[in-house]
Amino acid sequence: MPVIAIINRKGGSGKSTIATHIAGWLAKQGCAVMLGDVDRQQSTQSWLRARSPALPPIASWIMDTKNVLRVPAGISHVVLDTPGGLNGFELARTVMLADAILMPVCDSIFDRNSAAACHAELQQLPRISSGRCKVGAIGMRLDSRTRSSAAMQEWASAHQIGYIGSLRDTQNYVRTVERGMTVFDLSPGMGGIDQQQWQPILDWLRPILWPSANQDTMAPRASAWGASSVLQRAAQQRTPLQANAHRPVEPGPVSRVAPAIGPAEHTKPPPPAAQAPAYLRKVV
């Protein structure tokens, strides 16, 4: 089960905007997606409560700093929104859950310096240094009338940070987020430019979101996972998903996210803790 984490130490960099849009896009693909909120401000939970029942449902997942909650059966993808200032043990623990990290970066010296320091710390973590978790930077609120996008790419290249796309500064994000929507829910006439800007980012994510599936069969694979009962009830009753799904899942032991199991899949028992690598035993 792929887990996408949105990380940047700098507050106000656009993490919640990225998290909600990735979750909204996955829901439109027919995926049973869960949006996890590690941020104390719980920004994504407010977005979910504003979301119309007519839109594809998204399950919520409230995490705290002491427990990693197990994902219920049927969920195929998880998106995690994280707080600013994430570092040390909490950063390492979040990375242990993730298959990919998206780092939104605004065009200011403060944002760039903070992002570079965060990226340097990420590179020291075994899951990232071994290539099991990929990191990509996204330029946020960039004015298309300036060369800010090119300058951001040059900065990323100088710091050996993978730069995967730029998003412009537009009221489309303000209006859609306030209504529990994304730019993917807009008509091509209203959101076409923004949808096009997302394509390089989504192209970068696809091999991670569907690692063993041909992209032409993306939708059937997503359907094969099946939606969880909470998603089905929300769709059938046409009531806001948040009325049922915003409640926290019963906490389980601290561990890596438990994968959703399809009808024809089985899992092997986890290895004993004594056989796990030293860094994993510390985090887990």
Tab-separated table of C-alpha atoms in Angstrom:
chain	number	residue	atom	x	y	z
A	1	MET	CA	0.000	0.000	0.000
A	2	PRO	CA	1.745	3.208	-1.142
A	3	VAL	CA	2.119	6.001	1.416
A	4	ILE	CA	2.859	9.559	0.260
A	5	ALA	CA	4.080	12.000	2.941
A	6	ILE	CA	4.147	15.778	2.487
A	7	ILE	CA	7.078	17.213	4.440
A	8	ASN	CA	8.651	20.637	4.900
A	9	ARG	CA	9.838	22.192	8.158
A	10	LYS	CA	8.736	25.660	7.077
A	11	GLY	CA	5.175	26.534	8.007
A	12	GLY	CA	2.911	27.950	5.306
A	13	SER	CA	4.728	26.219	2.471
A	14	GLY	CA	1.585	24.615	1.049
A	15	LYS	CA	1.784	21.125	2.573
A	16	SER	CA	-1.958	20.819	3.196
A	17	THR	CA	-2.725	22.040	-0.331
A	18	ILE	CA	-0.500	19.329	-1.789
A	19	ALA	CA	-1.877	16.637	0.547
A	20	THR	CA	-5.520	17.381	-0.192
A	21	HIS	CA	-4.923	17.545	-3.942
A	22	ILE	CA	-3.068	14.225	-4.060
A	23	ALA	CA	-5.844	12.602	-2.018
A	24	GLY	CA	-8.551	14.211	-4.160
A	25	TRP	CA	-6.886	13.104	-7.380
A	26	LEU	CA	-6.537	9.521	-6.122
A	27	ALA	CA	-10.207	9.487	-5.129
A	28	LYS	CA	-11.153	10.572	-8.654
A	29	GLN	CA	-9.169	7.595	-10.003
A	30	GLY	CA	-11.461	5.270	-8.033
A	31	CYS	CA	-8.934	4.543	-5.267
A	32	ALA	CA	-9.901	3.937	-1.654
A	33	VAL	CA	-7.683	6.679	-0.261
A	34	MET	CA	-7.121	7.754	3.330
A	35	LEU	CA	-5.887	11.248	4.227
A	36	GLY	CA	-3.814	11.209	7.406
A	37	ASP	CA	-3.182	14.366	9.429
A	38	VAL	CA	-0.113	14.504	11.669
A	39	ASP	CA	-0.346	18.295	11.955
A	40	ARG	CA	-1.710	19.675	15.249
A	41	GLN	CA	-3.700	22.254	13.278
A	42	GLN	CA	-5.654	19.410	11.616
A	43	SER	CA	-6.010	21.462	8.426
A	44	THR	CA	-6.946	18.516	6.244
A	45	GLN	CA	-9.719	17.504	8.666
A	46	SER	CA	-11.387	20.889	8.114
A	47	TRP	CA	-11.092	20.318	4.371
A	48	LEU	CA	-12.710	16.887	4.676
A	49	ARG	CA	-15.610	18.274	6.704
A	50	ALA	CA	-16.263	20.841	3.964
A	51	ARG	CA	-16.197	18.159	1.252
A	52	SER	CA	-19.477	17.481	-0.554
A	53	PRO	CA	-20.912	13.929	-0.441
A	54	ALA	CA	-21.314	14.213	-4.212
A	55	LEU	CA	-17.523	14.119	-4.598
A	56	PRO	CA	-15.508	10.859	-4.476
A	57	PRO	CA	-15.157	9.946	-0.778
A	58	ILE	CA	-11.916	10.150	1.167
A	59	ALA	CA	-11.441	8.497	4.551
A	60	SER	CA	-9.753	10.472	7.314
A	61	TRP	CA	-7.066	9.331	9.697
A	62	ILE	CA	-6.091	11.374	12.752
A	63	MET	CA	-2.628	10.542	14.065
A	64	ASP	CA	-0.850	11.712	17.191
A	65	THR	CA	2.816	11.927	18.122
A	66	LYS	CA	2.790	8.684	20.135
A	67	ASN	CA	0.880	6.184	18.002
A	68	VAL	CA	0.841	5.084	14.395
A	69	LEU	CA	-2.700	3.964	13.676
A	70	ARG	CA	-3.369	0.928	11.558
A	71	VAL	CA	-5.165	1.458	8.283
A	72	PRO	CA	-8.489	-0.425	8.024
A	73	ALA	CA	-8.943	-3.121	5.417
A	74	GLY	CA	-9.841	-1.903	1.945
A	75	ILE	CA	-7.737	1.265	1.911
A	76	SER	CA	-5.361	1.184	-1.066
A	77	HIS	CA	-3.446	4.488	-0.727
A	78	VAL	CA	-2.498	6.803	2.143
A	79	VAL	CA	-1.509	10.493	2.025
A	80	LEU	CA	0.059	12.047	5.131
A	81	ASP	CA	0.052	15.764	5.921
A	82	THR	CA	2.764	16.678	8.421
A	83	PRO	CA	3.447	19.678	10.681
A	84	GLY	CA	6.121	22.313	10.259
A	85	GLY	CA	9.290	21.864	12.265
A	86	LEU	CA	9.344	18.090	11.815
A	87	ASN	CA	12.827	16.751	12.611
A	88	GLY	CA	14.759	14.173	14.584
A	89	PHE	CA	12.853	11.092	15.723
A	90	GLU	CA	9.470	12.278	14.434
A	91	LEU	CA	10.917	12.920	10.974
A	92	ALA	CA	12.587	9.500	10.951
A	93	ARG	CA	9.391	7.782	12.055
A	94	THR	CA	7.355	9.471	9.333
A	95	VAL	CA	9.910	8.472	6.705
A	96	MET	CA	9.676	4.850	7.891
A	97	LEU	CA	6.021	4.931	6.859
A	98	ALA	CA	6.511	6.584	3.477
A	99	ASP	CA	7.205	5.343	-0.032
A	100	ALA	CA	7.565	8.884	-1.391
A	101	ILE	CA	8.001	12.363	0.074
A	102	LEU	CA	6.790	15.542	-1.593
A	103	MET	CA	8.433	18.760	-0.391
A	104	PRO	CA	6.600	21.981	-1.316
A	105	VAL	CA	8.974	24.967	-1.447
A	106	CYS	CA	8.076	28.653	-1.855
A	107	ASP	CA	10.378	31.091	-3.635
A	108	SER	CA	12.060	32.888	-0.751
A	109	ILE	CA	15.486	32.552	0.818
A	110	PHE	CA	13.904	31.440	4.102
A	111	ASP	CA	11.889	28.676	2.453
A	112	ARG	CA	14.760	27.493	0.293
A	113	ASN	CA	17.237	27.369	3.187
A	114	SER	CA	14.753	25.488	5.366
A	115	ALA	CA	13.995	23.015	2.583
A	116	ALA	CA	17.691	22.435	1.862
A	117	ALA	CA	18.372	21.683	5.544
A	118	CYS	CA	15.392	19.327	5.722
A	119	HIS	CA	16.493	17.548	2.544
A	120	ALA	CA	20.011	17.116	3.925
A	121	GLU	CA	18.615	15.451	7.053
A	122	LEU	CA	16.344	13.239	4.971
A	123	GLN	CA	19.309	11.983	2.962
A	124	GLN	CA	20.865	10.628	6.158
A	125	LEU	CA	17.928	8.298	6.833
A	126	PRO	CA	18.450	4.706	5.639
A	127	ARG	CA	15.080	4.377	3.911
A	128	ILE	CA	15.866	7.349	1.666
A	129	SER	CA	19.592	6.741	1.185
A	130	SER	CA	18.805	3.178	0.076
A	131	GLY	CA	16.272	4.397	-2.504
A	132	ARG	CA	13.233	2.773	-0.891
A	133	CYS	CA	11.650	6.197	-0.361
A	134	LYS	CA	11.930	8.883	-3.045
A	135	VAL	CA	11.938	12.653	-2.487
A	136	GLY	CA	10.634	15.282	-4.904
A	137	ALA	CA	10.390	19.062	-4.530
A	138	ILE	CA	7.481	21.157	-5.824
A	139	GLY	CA	7.760	24.906	-6.409
A	140	MET	CA	4.767	26.650	-4.829
A	141	ARG	CA	2.987	29.916	-5.685
A	142	LEU	CA	5.322	30.757	-8.541
A	143	ASP	CA	4.439	33.694	-10.777
A	144	SER	CA	4.368	32.542	-14.400
A	145	ARG	CA	5.283	36.087	-15.520
A	146	THR	CA	8.715	35.812	-13.885
A	147	ARG	CA	11.615	33.367	-14.111
A	148	SER	CA	10.964	32.143	-10.566
A	149	SER	CA	10.256	28.594	-11.750
A	150	ALA	CA	13.596	28.391	-13.582
A	151	ALA	CA	15.379	29.892	-10.569
A	152	MET	CA	13.772	27.273	-8.306
A	153	GLN	CA	14.939	24.496	-10.606
A	154	GLU	CA	18.473	25.905	-10.545
A	155	TRP	CA	18.407	25.995	-6.739
A	156	ALA	CA	17.168	22.389	-6.569
A	157	SER	CA	19.866	21.252	-8.984
A	158	ALA	CA	22.585	22.990	-6.958
A	159	HIS	CA	21.456	21.131	-3.818
A	160	GLN	CA	20.893	17.831	-5.667
A	161	ILE	CA	17.181	17.908	-4.908
A	162	GLY	CA	14.842	16.274	-7.402
A	163	TYR	CA	12.561	19.007	-8.780
A	164	ILE	CA	9.333	17.557	-10.196
A	165	GLY	CA	7.028	20.508	-10.898
A	166	SER	CA	5.810	24.045	-10.256
A	167	LEU	CA	2.371	25.317	-9.236
A	168	ARG	CA	1.263	28.871	-9.838
A	169	ASP	CA	-0.231	31.353	-7.379
A	170	THR	CA	-3.963	31.405	-8.193
A	171	GLN	CA	-7.291	31.886	-6.450
A	172	ASN	CA	-8.379	28.512	-7.812
A	173	TYR	CA	-6.597	26.853	-4.886
A	174	VAL	CA	-8.141	29.225	-2.350
A	175	ARG	CA	-11.694	28.761	-3.664
A	176	THR	CA	-11.542	24.986	-4.097
A	177	VAL	CA	-9.877	24.205	-0.754
A	178	GLU	CA	-12.478	26.242	1.136
A	179	ARG	CA	-15.181	24.002	-0.387
A	180	GLY	CA	-13.450	20.682	0.196
A	181	MET	CA	-12.550	20.455	-3.485
A	182	THR	CA	-9.421	20.403	-5.643
A	183	VAL	CA	-8.547	21.929	-8.999
A	184	PHE	CA	-9.201	18.460	-10.456
A	185	ASP	CA	-12.888	18.990	-9.645
A	186	LEU	CA	-13.049	22.131	-11.815
A	187	SER	CA	-14.079	22.156	-15.447
A	188	PRO	CA	-11.256	22.341	-18.032
A	189	GLY	CA	-12.277	25.923	-18.747
A	190	MET	CA	-11.727	26.958	-15.118
A	191	GLY	CA	-8.974	24.636	-13.957
A	192	GLY	CA	-7.280	23.490	-17.159
A	193	ILE	CA	-4.036	25.430	-16.608
A	194	ASP	CA	-3.657	24.175	-13.051
A	195	GLN	CA	-4.497	20.603	-14.031
A	196	GLN	CA	-1.771	20.737	-16.679
A	197	GLN	CA	0.743	21.997	-14.113
A	198	TRP	CA	0.010	18.931	-11.987
A	199	GLN	CA	0.802	16.455	-14.767
A	200	PRO	CA	4.616	16.249	-14.214
A	201	ILE	CA	4.000	15.717	-10.500
A	202	LEU	CA	1.424	12.981	-11.116
A	203	ASP	CA	3.688	11.347	-13.710
A	204	TRP	CA	6.461	11.213	-11.104
A	205	LEU	CA	4.081	9.638	-8.574
A	206	ARG	CA	2.460	7.015	-10.813
A	207	PRO	CA	5.211	4.350	-10.619
A	208	ILE	CA	5.116	4.711	-6.838
A	209	LEU	CA	1.332	4.647	-6.551
A	210	TRP	CA	0.987	1.660	-8.881
A	211	PRO	CA	4.411	-0.026	-8.826
A	212	SER	CA	3.461	-3.275	-10.550
A	213	ALA	CA	0.603	-2.175	-12.788
A	214	ASN	CA	0.556	-0.932	-16.356
A	215	GLN	CA	-0.757	2.625	-16.381
A	216	ASP	CA	-3.407	1.664	-18.920
A	217	THR	CA	-4.910	-0.682	-16.323
A	218	MET	CA	-4.664	1.762	-13.457
A	219	ALA	CA	-8.404	2.068	-12.839
A	220	PRO	CA	-9.157	-1.695	-12.813
A	221	ARG	CA	-6.351	-2.253	-10.312
A	222	ALA	CA	-7.651	0.497	-8.076
A	223	SER	CA	-11.109	-1.043	-8.243
A	224	ALA	CA	-9.740	-4.494	-7.391
A	225	TRP	CA	-8.639	-3.273	-3.971
A	226	GLY	CA	-12.230	-2.427	-3.153
A	227	ALA	CA	-13.408	0.481	-1.030
A	228	SER	CA	-13.639	0.061	2.703
A	229	SER	CA	-17.045	-0.263	4.306
A	230	VAL	CA	-16.899	3.286	5.616
A	231	LEU	CA	-16.379	4.608	2.078
A	232	GLN	CA	-19.224	2.475	0.729
A	233	ARG	CA	-21.643	3.618	3.425
A	234	ALA	CA	-20.761	7.250	2.807
A	235	ALA	CA	-21.424	6.891	-0.929
A	236	GLN	CA	-24.686	4.955	-0.463
A	237	GLN	CA	-26.147	7.248	2.182
A	238	ARG	CA	-24.945	10.380	0.347
A	239	THR	CA	-24.010	11.914	3.677
A	240	PRO	CA	-20.733	13.711	4.273
A	241	LEU	CA	-17.980	11.179	4.631
A	242	GLN	CA	-16.680	13.048	7.625
A	243	ALA	CA	-19.769	12.198	9.638
A	244	ASN	CA	-18.413	8.668	9.905
A	245	ALA	CA	-14.854	8.598	8.654
A	246	HIS	CA	-13.299	11.488	10.577
A	247	ARG	CA	-13.303	9.437	13.760
A	248	PRO	CA	-9.862	8.058	14.577
A	249	VAL	CA	-9.221	4.437	13.811
A	250	GLU	CA	-8.698	2.320	16.923
A	251	PRO	CA	-4.997	2.617	17.756
A	252	GLY	CA	-2.745	-0.342	17.286
A	253	PRO	CA	0.887	-0.870	18.175
A	254	VAL	CA	3.472	1.476	16.715
A	255	SER	CA	4.494	-0.069	13.423
A	256	ARG	CA	4.773	0.587	9.741
A	257	VAL	CA	1.433	1.067	8.006
A	258	ALA	CA	-0.339	-2.274	7.636
A	259	PRO	CA	-0.961	-2.974	3.916
A	260	ALA	CA	-4.440	-3.435	2.540
A	261	ILE	CA	-5.031	-7.020	1.406
A	262	GLY	CA	-6.812	-7.757	-1.870
A	263	PRO	CA	-8.977	-10.837	-2.396
A	264	ALA	CA	-6.133	-12.842	-3.948
A	265	GLU	CA	-3.239	-11.604	-1.859
A	266	HIS	CA	-1.631	-12.951	1.290
A	267	THR	CA	0.988	-11.621	3.623
A	268	LYS	CA	3.894	-13.299	5.299
A	269	PRO	CA	4.305	-12.959	9.090
A	270	PRO	CA	6.622	-10.087	10.023
A	271	PRO	CA	10.202	-11.014	11.007
A	272	PRO	CA	11.008	-11.140	14.731
A	273	ALA	CA	12.086	-7.804	16.153
A	274	ALA	CA	15.500	-9.242	16.925
A	275	GLN	CA	16.096	-9.844	13.225
A	276	ALA	CA	15.091	-6.346	12.158
A	277	PRO	CA	17.833	-3.799	11.364
A	278	ALA	CA	19.012	-1.750	14.314
A	279	TYR	CA	17.601	1.537	12.979
A	280	LEU	CA	14.179	-0.057	12.443
A	281	ARG	CA	14.066	-1.445	15.994
A	282	LYS	CA	14.737	2.027	17.343
A	283	VAL	CA	11.964	3.648	15.335
A	284	VAL	CA	9.475	0.851	15.809
